[in-house]
Structures are given as structure tokens and as C-alpha cells.
PDB file of C-alpha atoms in Angstrom:
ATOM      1  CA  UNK A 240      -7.404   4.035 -32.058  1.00  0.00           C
ATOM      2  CA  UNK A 241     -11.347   4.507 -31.631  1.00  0.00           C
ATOM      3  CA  UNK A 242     -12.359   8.027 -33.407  1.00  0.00           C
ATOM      4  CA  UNK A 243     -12.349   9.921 -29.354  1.00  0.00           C
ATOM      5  CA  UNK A 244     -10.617  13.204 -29.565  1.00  0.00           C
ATOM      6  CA  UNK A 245     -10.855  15.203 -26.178  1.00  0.00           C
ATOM      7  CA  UNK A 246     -10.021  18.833 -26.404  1.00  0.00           C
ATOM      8  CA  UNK A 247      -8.160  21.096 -24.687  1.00  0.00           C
ATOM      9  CA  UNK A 248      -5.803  18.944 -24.576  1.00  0.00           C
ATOM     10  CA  UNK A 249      -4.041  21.519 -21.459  1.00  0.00           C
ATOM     11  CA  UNK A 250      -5.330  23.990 -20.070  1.00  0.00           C
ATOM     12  CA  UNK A 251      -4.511  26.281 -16.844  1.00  0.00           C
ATOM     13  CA  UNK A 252      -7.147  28.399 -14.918  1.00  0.00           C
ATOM     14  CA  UNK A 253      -7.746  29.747 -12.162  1.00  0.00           C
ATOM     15  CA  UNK A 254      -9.562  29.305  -9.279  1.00  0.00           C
ATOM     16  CA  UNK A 255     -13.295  29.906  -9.376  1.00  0.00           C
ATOM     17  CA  UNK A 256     -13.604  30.080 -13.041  1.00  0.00           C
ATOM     18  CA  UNK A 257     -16.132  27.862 -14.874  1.00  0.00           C
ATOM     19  CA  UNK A 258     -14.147  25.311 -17.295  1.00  0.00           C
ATOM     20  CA  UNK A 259     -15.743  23.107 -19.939  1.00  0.00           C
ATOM     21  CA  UNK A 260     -13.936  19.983 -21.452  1.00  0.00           C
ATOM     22  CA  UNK A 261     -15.479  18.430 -24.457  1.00  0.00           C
ATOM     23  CA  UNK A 262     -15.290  14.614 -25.476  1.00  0.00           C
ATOM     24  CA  UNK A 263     -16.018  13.831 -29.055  1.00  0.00           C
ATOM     25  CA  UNK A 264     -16.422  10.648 -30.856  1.00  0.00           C
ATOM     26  CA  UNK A 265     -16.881   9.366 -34.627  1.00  0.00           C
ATOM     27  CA  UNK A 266     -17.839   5.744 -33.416  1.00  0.00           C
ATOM     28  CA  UNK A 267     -21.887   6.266 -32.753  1.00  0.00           C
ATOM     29  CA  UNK A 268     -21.222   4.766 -29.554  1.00  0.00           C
ATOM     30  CA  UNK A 269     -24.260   4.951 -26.898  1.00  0.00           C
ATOM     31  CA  UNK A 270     -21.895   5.331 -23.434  1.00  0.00           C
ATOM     32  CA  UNK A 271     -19.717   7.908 -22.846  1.00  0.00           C
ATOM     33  CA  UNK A 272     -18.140   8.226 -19.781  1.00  0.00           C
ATOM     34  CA  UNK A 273     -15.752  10.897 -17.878  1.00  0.00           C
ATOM     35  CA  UNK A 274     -13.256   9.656 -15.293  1.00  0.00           C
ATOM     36  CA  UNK A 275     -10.232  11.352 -13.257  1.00  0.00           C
ATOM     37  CA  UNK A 276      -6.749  10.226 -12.630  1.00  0.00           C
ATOM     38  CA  UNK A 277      -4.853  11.245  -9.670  1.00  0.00           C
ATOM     39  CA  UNK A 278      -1.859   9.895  -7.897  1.00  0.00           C
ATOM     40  CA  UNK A 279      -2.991   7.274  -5.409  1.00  0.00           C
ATOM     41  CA  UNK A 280      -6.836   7.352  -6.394  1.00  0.00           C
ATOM     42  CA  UNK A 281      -6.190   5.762 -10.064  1.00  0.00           C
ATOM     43  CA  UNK A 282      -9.300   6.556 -12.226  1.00  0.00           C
ATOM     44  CA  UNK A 283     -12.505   7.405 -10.819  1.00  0.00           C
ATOM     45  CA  UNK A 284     -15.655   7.635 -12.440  1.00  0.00           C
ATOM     46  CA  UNK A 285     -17.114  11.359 -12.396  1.00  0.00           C
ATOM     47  CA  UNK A 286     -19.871  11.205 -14.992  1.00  0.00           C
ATOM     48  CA  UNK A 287     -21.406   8.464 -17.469  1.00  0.00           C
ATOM     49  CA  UNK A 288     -24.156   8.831 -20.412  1.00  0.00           C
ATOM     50  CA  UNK A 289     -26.143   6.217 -21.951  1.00  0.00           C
ATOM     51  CA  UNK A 290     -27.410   7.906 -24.534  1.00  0.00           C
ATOM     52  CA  UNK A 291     -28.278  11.588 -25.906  1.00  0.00           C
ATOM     53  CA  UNK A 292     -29.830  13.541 -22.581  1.00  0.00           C
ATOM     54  CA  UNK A 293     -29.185  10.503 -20.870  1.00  0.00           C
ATOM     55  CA  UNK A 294     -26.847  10.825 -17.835  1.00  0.00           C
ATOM     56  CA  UNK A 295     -25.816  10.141 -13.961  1.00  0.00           C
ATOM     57  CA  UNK A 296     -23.610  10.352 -11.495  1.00  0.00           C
ATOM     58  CA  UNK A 297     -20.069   8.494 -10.601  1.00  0.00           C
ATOM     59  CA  UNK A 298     -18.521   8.353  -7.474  1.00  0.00           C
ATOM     60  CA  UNK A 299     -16.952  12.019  -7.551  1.00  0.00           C
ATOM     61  CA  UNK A 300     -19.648  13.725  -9.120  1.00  0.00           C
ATOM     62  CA  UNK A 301     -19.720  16.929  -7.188  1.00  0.00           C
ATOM     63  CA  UNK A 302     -18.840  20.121  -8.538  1.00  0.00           C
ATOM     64  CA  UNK A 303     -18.970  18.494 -12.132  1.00  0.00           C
ATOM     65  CA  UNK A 304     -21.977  18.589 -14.636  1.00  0.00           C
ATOM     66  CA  UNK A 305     -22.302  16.814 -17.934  1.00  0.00           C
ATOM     67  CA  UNK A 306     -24.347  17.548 -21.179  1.00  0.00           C
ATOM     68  CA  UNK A 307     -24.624  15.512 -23.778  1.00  0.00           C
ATOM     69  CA  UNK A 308     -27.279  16.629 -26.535  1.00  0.00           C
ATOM     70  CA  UNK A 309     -25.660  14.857 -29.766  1.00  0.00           C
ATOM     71  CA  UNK A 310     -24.552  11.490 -29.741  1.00  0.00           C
ATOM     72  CA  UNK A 311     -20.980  12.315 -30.309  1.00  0.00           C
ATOM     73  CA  UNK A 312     -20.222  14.836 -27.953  1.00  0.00           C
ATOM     74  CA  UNK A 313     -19.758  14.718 -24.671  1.00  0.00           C
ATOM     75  CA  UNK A 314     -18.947  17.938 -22.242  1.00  0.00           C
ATOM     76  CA  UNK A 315     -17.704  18.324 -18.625  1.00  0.00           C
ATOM     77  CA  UNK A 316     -18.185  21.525 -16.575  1.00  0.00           C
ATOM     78  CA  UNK A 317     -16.663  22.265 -13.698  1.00  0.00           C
ATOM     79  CA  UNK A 318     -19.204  25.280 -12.784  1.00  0.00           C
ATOM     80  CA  UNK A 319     -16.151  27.303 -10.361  1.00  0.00           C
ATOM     81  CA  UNK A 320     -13.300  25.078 -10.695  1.00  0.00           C
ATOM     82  CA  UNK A 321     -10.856  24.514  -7.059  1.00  0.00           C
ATOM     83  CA  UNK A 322      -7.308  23.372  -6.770  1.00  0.00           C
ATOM     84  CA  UNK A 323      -8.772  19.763  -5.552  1.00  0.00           C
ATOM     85  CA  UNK A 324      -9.526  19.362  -9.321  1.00  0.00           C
ATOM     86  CA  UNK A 325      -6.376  20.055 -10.449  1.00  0.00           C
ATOM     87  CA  UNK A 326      -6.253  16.311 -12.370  1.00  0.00           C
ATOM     88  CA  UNK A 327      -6.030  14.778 -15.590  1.00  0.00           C
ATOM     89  CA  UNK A 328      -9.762  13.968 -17.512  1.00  0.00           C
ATOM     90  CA  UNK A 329      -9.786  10.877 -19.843  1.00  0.00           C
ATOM     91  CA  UNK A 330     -13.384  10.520 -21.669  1.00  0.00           C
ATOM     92  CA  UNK A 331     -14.461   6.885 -22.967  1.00  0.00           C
ATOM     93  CA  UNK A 332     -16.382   5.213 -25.381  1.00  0.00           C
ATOM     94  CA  UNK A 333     -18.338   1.834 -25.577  1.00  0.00           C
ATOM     95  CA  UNK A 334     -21.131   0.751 -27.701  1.00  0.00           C
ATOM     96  CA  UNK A 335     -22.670  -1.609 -24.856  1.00  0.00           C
ATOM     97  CA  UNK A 336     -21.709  -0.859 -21.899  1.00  0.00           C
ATOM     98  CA  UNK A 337     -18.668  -1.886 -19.336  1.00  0.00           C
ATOM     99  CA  UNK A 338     -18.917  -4.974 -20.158  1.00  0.00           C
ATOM    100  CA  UNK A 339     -17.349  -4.792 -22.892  1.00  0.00           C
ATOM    101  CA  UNK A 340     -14.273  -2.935 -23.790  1.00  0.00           C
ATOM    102  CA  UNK A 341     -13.829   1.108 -22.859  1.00  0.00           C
ATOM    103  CA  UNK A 342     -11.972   3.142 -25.755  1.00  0.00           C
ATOM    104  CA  UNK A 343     -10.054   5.888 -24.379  1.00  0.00           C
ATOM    105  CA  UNK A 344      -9.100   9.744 -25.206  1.00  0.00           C
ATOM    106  CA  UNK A 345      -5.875  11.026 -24.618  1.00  0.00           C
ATOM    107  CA  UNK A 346      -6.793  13.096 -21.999  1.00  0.00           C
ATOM    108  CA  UNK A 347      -6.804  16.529 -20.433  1.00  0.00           C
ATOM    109  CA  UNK A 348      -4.052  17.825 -17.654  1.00  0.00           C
ATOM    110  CA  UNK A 349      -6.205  20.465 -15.813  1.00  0.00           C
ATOM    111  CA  UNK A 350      -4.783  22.689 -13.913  1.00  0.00           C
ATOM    112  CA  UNK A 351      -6.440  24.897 -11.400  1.00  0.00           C
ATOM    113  CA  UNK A 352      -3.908  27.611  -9.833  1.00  0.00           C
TER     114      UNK A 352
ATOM    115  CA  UNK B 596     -20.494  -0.791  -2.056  1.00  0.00           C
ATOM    116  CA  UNK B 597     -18.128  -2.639  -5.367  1.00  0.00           C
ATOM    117  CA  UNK B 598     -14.104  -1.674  -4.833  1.00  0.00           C
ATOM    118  CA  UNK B 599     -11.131  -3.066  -6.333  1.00  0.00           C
ATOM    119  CA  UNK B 600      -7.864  -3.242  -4.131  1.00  0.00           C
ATOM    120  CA  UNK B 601      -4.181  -2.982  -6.258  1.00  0.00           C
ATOM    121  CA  UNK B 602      -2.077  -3.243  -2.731  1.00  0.00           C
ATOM    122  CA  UNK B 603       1.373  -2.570  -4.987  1.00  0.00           C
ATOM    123  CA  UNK B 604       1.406   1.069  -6.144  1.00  0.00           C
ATOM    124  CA  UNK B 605       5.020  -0.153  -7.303  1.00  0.00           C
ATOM    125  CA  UNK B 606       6.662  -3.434  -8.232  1.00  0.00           C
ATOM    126  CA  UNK B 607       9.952  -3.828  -9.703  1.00  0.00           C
ATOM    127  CA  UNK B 608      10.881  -6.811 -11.322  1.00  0.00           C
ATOM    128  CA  UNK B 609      13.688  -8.135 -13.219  1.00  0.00           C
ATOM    129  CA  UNK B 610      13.609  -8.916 -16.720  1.00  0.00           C
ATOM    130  CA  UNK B 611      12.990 -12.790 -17.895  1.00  0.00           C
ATOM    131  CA  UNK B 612      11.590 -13.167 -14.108  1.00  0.00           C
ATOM    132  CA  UNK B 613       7.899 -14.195 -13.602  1.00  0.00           C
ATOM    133  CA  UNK B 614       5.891 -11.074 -12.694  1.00  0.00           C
ATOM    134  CA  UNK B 615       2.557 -11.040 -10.351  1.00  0.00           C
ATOM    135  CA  UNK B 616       0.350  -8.089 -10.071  1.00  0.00           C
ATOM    136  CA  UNK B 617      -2.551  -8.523  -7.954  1.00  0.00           C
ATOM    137  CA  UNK B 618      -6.146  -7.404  -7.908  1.00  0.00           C
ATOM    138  CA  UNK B 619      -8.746  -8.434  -4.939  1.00  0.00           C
ATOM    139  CA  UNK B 620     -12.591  -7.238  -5.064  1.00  0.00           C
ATOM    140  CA  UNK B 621     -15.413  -6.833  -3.576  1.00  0.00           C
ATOM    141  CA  UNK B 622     -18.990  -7.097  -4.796  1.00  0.00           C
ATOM    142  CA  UNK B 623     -21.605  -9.031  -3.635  1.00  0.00           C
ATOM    143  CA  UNK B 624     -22.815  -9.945  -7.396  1.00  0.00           C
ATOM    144  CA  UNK B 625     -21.034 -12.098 -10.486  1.00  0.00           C
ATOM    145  CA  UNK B 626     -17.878 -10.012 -11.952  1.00  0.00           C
ATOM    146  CA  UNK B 627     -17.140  -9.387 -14.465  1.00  0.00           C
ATOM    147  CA  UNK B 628     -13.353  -8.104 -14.526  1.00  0.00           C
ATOM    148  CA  UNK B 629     -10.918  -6.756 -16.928  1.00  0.00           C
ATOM    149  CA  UNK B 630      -7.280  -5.291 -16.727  1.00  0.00           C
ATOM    150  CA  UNK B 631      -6.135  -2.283 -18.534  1.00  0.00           C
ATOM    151  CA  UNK B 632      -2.940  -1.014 -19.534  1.00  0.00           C
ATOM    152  CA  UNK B 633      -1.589   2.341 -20.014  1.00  0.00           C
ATOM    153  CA  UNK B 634       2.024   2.277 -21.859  1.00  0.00           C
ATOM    154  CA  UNK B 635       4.287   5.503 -21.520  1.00  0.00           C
ATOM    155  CA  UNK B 636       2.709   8.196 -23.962  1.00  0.00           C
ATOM    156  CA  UNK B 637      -0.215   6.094 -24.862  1.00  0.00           C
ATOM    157  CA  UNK B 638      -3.933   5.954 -24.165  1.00  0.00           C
ATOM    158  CA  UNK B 639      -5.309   3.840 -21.517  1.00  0.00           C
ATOM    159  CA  UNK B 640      -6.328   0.219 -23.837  1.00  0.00           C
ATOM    160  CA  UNK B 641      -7.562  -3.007 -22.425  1.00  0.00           C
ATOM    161  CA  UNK B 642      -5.466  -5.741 -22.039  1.00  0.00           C
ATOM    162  CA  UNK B 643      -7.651  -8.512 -21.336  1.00  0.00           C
ATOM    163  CA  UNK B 644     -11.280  -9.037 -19.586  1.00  0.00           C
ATOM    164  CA  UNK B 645     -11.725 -12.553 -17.567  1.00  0.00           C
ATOM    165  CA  UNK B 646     -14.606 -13.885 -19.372  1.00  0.00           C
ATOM    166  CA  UNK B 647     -12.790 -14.433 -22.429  1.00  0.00           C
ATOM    167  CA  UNK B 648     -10.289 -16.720 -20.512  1.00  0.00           C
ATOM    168  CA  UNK B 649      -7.589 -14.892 -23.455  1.00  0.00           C
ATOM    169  CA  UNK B 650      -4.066 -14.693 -23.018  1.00  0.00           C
ATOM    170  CA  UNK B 651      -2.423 -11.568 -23.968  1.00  0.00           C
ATOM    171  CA  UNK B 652       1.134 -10.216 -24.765  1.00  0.00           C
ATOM    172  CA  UNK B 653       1.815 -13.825 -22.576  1.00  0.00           C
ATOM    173  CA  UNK B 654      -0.362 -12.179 -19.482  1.00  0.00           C
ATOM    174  CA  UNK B 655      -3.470 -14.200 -18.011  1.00  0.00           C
ATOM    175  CA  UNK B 656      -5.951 -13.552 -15.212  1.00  0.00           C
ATOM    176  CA  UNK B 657      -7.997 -16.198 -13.712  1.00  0.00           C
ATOM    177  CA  UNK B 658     -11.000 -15.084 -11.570  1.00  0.00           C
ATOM    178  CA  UNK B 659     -10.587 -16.781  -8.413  1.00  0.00           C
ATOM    179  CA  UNK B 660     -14.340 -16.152  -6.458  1.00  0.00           C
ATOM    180  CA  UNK B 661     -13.197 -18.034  -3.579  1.00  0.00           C
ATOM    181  CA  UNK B 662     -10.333 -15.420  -2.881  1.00  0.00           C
ATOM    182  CA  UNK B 663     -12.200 -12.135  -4.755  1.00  0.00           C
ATOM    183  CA  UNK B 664      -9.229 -12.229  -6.928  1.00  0.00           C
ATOM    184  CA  UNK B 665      -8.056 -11.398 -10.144  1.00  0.00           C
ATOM    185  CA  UNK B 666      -4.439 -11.308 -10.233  1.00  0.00           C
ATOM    186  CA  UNK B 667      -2.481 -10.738 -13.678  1.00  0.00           C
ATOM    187  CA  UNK B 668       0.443 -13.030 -14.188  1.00  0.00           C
ATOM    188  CA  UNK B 669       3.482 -13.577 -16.867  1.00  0.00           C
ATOM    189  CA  UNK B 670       5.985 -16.029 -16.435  1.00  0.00           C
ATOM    190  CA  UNK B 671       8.581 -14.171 -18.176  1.00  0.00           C
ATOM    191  CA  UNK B 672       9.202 -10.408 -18.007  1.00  0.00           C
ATOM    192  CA  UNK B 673      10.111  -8.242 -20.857  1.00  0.00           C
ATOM    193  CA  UNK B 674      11.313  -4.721 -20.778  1.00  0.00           C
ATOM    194  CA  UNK B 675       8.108  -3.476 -23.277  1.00  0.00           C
ATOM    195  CA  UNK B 676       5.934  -4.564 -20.244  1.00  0.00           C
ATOM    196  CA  UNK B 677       6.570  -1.676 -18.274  1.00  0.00           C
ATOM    197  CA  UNK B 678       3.475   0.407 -17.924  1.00  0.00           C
ATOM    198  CA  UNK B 679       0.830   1.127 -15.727  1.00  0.00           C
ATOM    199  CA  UNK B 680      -1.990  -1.692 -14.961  1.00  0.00           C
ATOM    200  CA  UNK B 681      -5.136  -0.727 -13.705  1.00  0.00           C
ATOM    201  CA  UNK B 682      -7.635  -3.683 -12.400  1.00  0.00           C
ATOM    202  CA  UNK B 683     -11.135  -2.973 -13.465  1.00  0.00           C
ATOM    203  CA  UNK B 684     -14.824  -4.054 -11.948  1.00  0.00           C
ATOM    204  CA  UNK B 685     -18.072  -3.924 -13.843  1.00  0.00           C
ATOM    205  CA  UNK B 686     -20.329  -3.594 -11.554  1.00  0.00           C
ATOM    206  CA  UNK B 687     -22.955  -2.466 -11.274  1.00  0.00           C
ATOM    207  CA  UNK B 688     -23.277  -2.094 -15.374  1.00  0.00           C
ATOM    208  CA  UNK B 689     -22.816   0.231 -16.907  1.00  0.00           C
ATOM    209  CA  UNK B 690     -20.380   1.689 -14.319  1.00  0.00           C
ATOM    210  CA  UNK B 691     -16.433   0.298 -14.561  1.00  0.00           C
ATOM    211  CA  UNK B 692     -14.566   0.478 -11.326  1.00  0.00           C
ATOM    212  CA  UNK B 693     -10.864   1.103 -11.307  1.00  0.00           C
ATOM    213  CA  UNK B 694      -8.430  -0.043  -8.351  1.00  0.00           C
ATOM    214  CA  UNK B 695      -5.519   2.641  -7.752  1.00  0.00           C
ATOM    215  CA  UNK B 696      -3.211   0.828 -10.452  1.00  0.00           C
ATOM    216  CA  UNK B 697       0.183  -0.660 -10.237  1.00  0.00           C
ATOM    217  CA  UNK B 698       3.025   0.660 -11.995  1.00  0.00           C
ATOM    218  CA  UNK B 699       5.146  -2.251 -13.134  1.00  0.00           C
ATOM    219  CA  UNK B 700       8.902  -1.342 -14.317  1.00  0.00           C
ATOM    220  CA  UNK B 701      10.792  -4.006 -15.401  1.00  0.00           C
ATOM    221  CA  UNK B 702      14.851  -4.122 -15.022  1.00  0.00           C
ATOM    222  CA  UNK B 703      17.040  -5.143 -17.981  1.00  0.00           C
TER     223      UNK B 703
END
């Protein structure tokens, strides 16, 4: 497996509290990218990175931000979290780009009560 | 707007049978088009991308412009190939598109 460790790996909150999930990687790879799965929606793209302060939107951007000041890390905050983000978050890796392959984390089962 | 269609959230198929799972897109630009795979308790890995024409675990996709296809074929089922299979767009780079994914479970 690519060096991608995502951390928590669970975690439960409640609504309206900020969360942060953090994406690190030992690969030097330029893209990093932050994606949801849910039932029925498969993965969808919330955030991407190109590169150290680099970033932009996916399709289901809002109420997510991204940082990424190092090269190896990676974080998503939801600023007030809801119940509609109740999901699980799978970071990835790629040293060019999607076209080439995405390395994947293990992901995060989020729960927002 | 790109979007990959999986129409088969579930397909069932009997082990040693030929199995189809099937992947149409849309995007007015050249594809480029990949399917992943995501085994029970394992991380989401690629299985094979269409521009390397590759077969894999006995599974090939051919890109079929004509149709906006990319459908993921193996003539002969085996029980390890029960997972979930996600079609993939890259478009526009460097975003990757997923379709909703197809869980295949095959039947002994």
C-alpha cells in the first residue's frame, strides 16, 4: 500500500461541532484529493490539491474546507458538521494527476448524531 | 457537465459464468477511463485504466466512443471477484469522476 494514513479512523460528534480529518502521506505526491462515499451516490469528489496552498472545489464542496500547508498533509474541516454528512471520507494520492492511478486511505466513518 | 452511469447497484452472478458490469459516460472531450475495485476490508485500488488496453485478474474494458461505454467483462466468474466496482472518468484533469458503483457477488 502507498504510505496514506488518514486519521481518526471513527469518530462520532455531534451536530454543529467543527470536525477536522487529516490525510497524510510519505509518497511526496503533488495531488491530494478528499472524496465521500454514501449509499447510492458512490464517491464524490469534495476537495482536491495540487500542490502545497494549492486547492479547489469538487462537486460537494459546501460546508467543507481544506488546508494543505506541507506537502504531506492534507486536512478536511467540516466548520459545524450536520447529519447530511454523516459519511465515510477516503483521502487519495497521485503524483500526476487522475490520469494516472489514485492511491487510497482507509478511510474515516463520520458520524454526525 | 462529465457523469458516469453504473445502472446495476447489484448483480448476482453465478460462479464459472461470464460476468458484465457496465459503465456509460458522458463528456464531450477524449476519456480517459479507469475501473476501481474495493474488496471486503480493503482500500479502494485500481483495477485497470483503458488506455493501457491491460487485462487484469482475467477482467478487460474496451472504450467503446460510439456507445460512451466502458463496460468491464470476465468470461469466467470466481468467488474472490466479489467486491465493489466503481467506473471512473478523468475529466476534466485533475478531477476523477466516480459512477455510483456496482456491487458484484458471485454464487458458488
Amino acid at each position: 500500500d502507498a504510505g496514506i494514513t488518514q486519521s481518526p479512523r471513527h469518530k462520532v460528534t455531534e451536530t454543529g461541532t467543527p470536525v477536522t480529518l487529516r490525510c497524510h502521506q510519505t509518497e511526496n505526491h503533488r495531488y491530494m484529493y478528499w472524496y465521500r462515499q454514501d449509499p447510492g451516490h458512490g464517491l464524490r469528489l469534495i476537495h482536491y490539491s495540487y500542490g502545497v496552498k494549492d486547492t479547489d472545489k469538487g462537486e460537494v464542496s459546501d460546508g467543507y474546507s481544506v488546508s494543505r500547508s506541507k506537502t504531506e498533509d492534507f486536512l478536511l474541516t467540516l466548520e459545524s458538521a450536520t447529519s447530511s454528512q454523516t459519511s465515510v471520507y477516503f483521502c487519495a494520492i497521485s503524483p500526476t494527476g487522475t490520469n494516472e492511478k489514485l492511491f487510497f486511505g482507509s478511510g474515516t466513518q463520520l458520524s454526525v448524531l | 457537465a462529465q457523469r458516469v452511469t453504473q445502472p446495476e447497484k447489484l448483480l448476482s452472478v453465478f460462479k464459472g459464468a461470464p460476468v458484465e458490469l457496465k459503465c456509460n459516460y458522458s463528456y464531450s472531450g477524449s476519456p480517459e477511463l479507469f475501473w476501481y475495485v474495493q474488496y471486503s476490508r480493503q482500500r479502494l485500488q485500481l483495477l485497470l485504466r483503458h488506455i493501457s488496453r491491460e487485462s487484469i485478474k482475467g477482467f478487460t474494458a474496451d472504450l467503446n466512443k460510439g456507445e460512451t461505454s466502458f463496460h468491464l467483462k470476465k468470461p469466467f466468474a470466481q468467488e474472490e471477484d466479489s467486491a465493489m466496482y466503481y467506473c471512473a472518468l478523468s475529466a476534466p484533469e485533475p478531477k476523477l469522476t466516480f459512477g455510483t458503483g456496482t456491487r458484484l457477488t458471485i454464487i458458488p
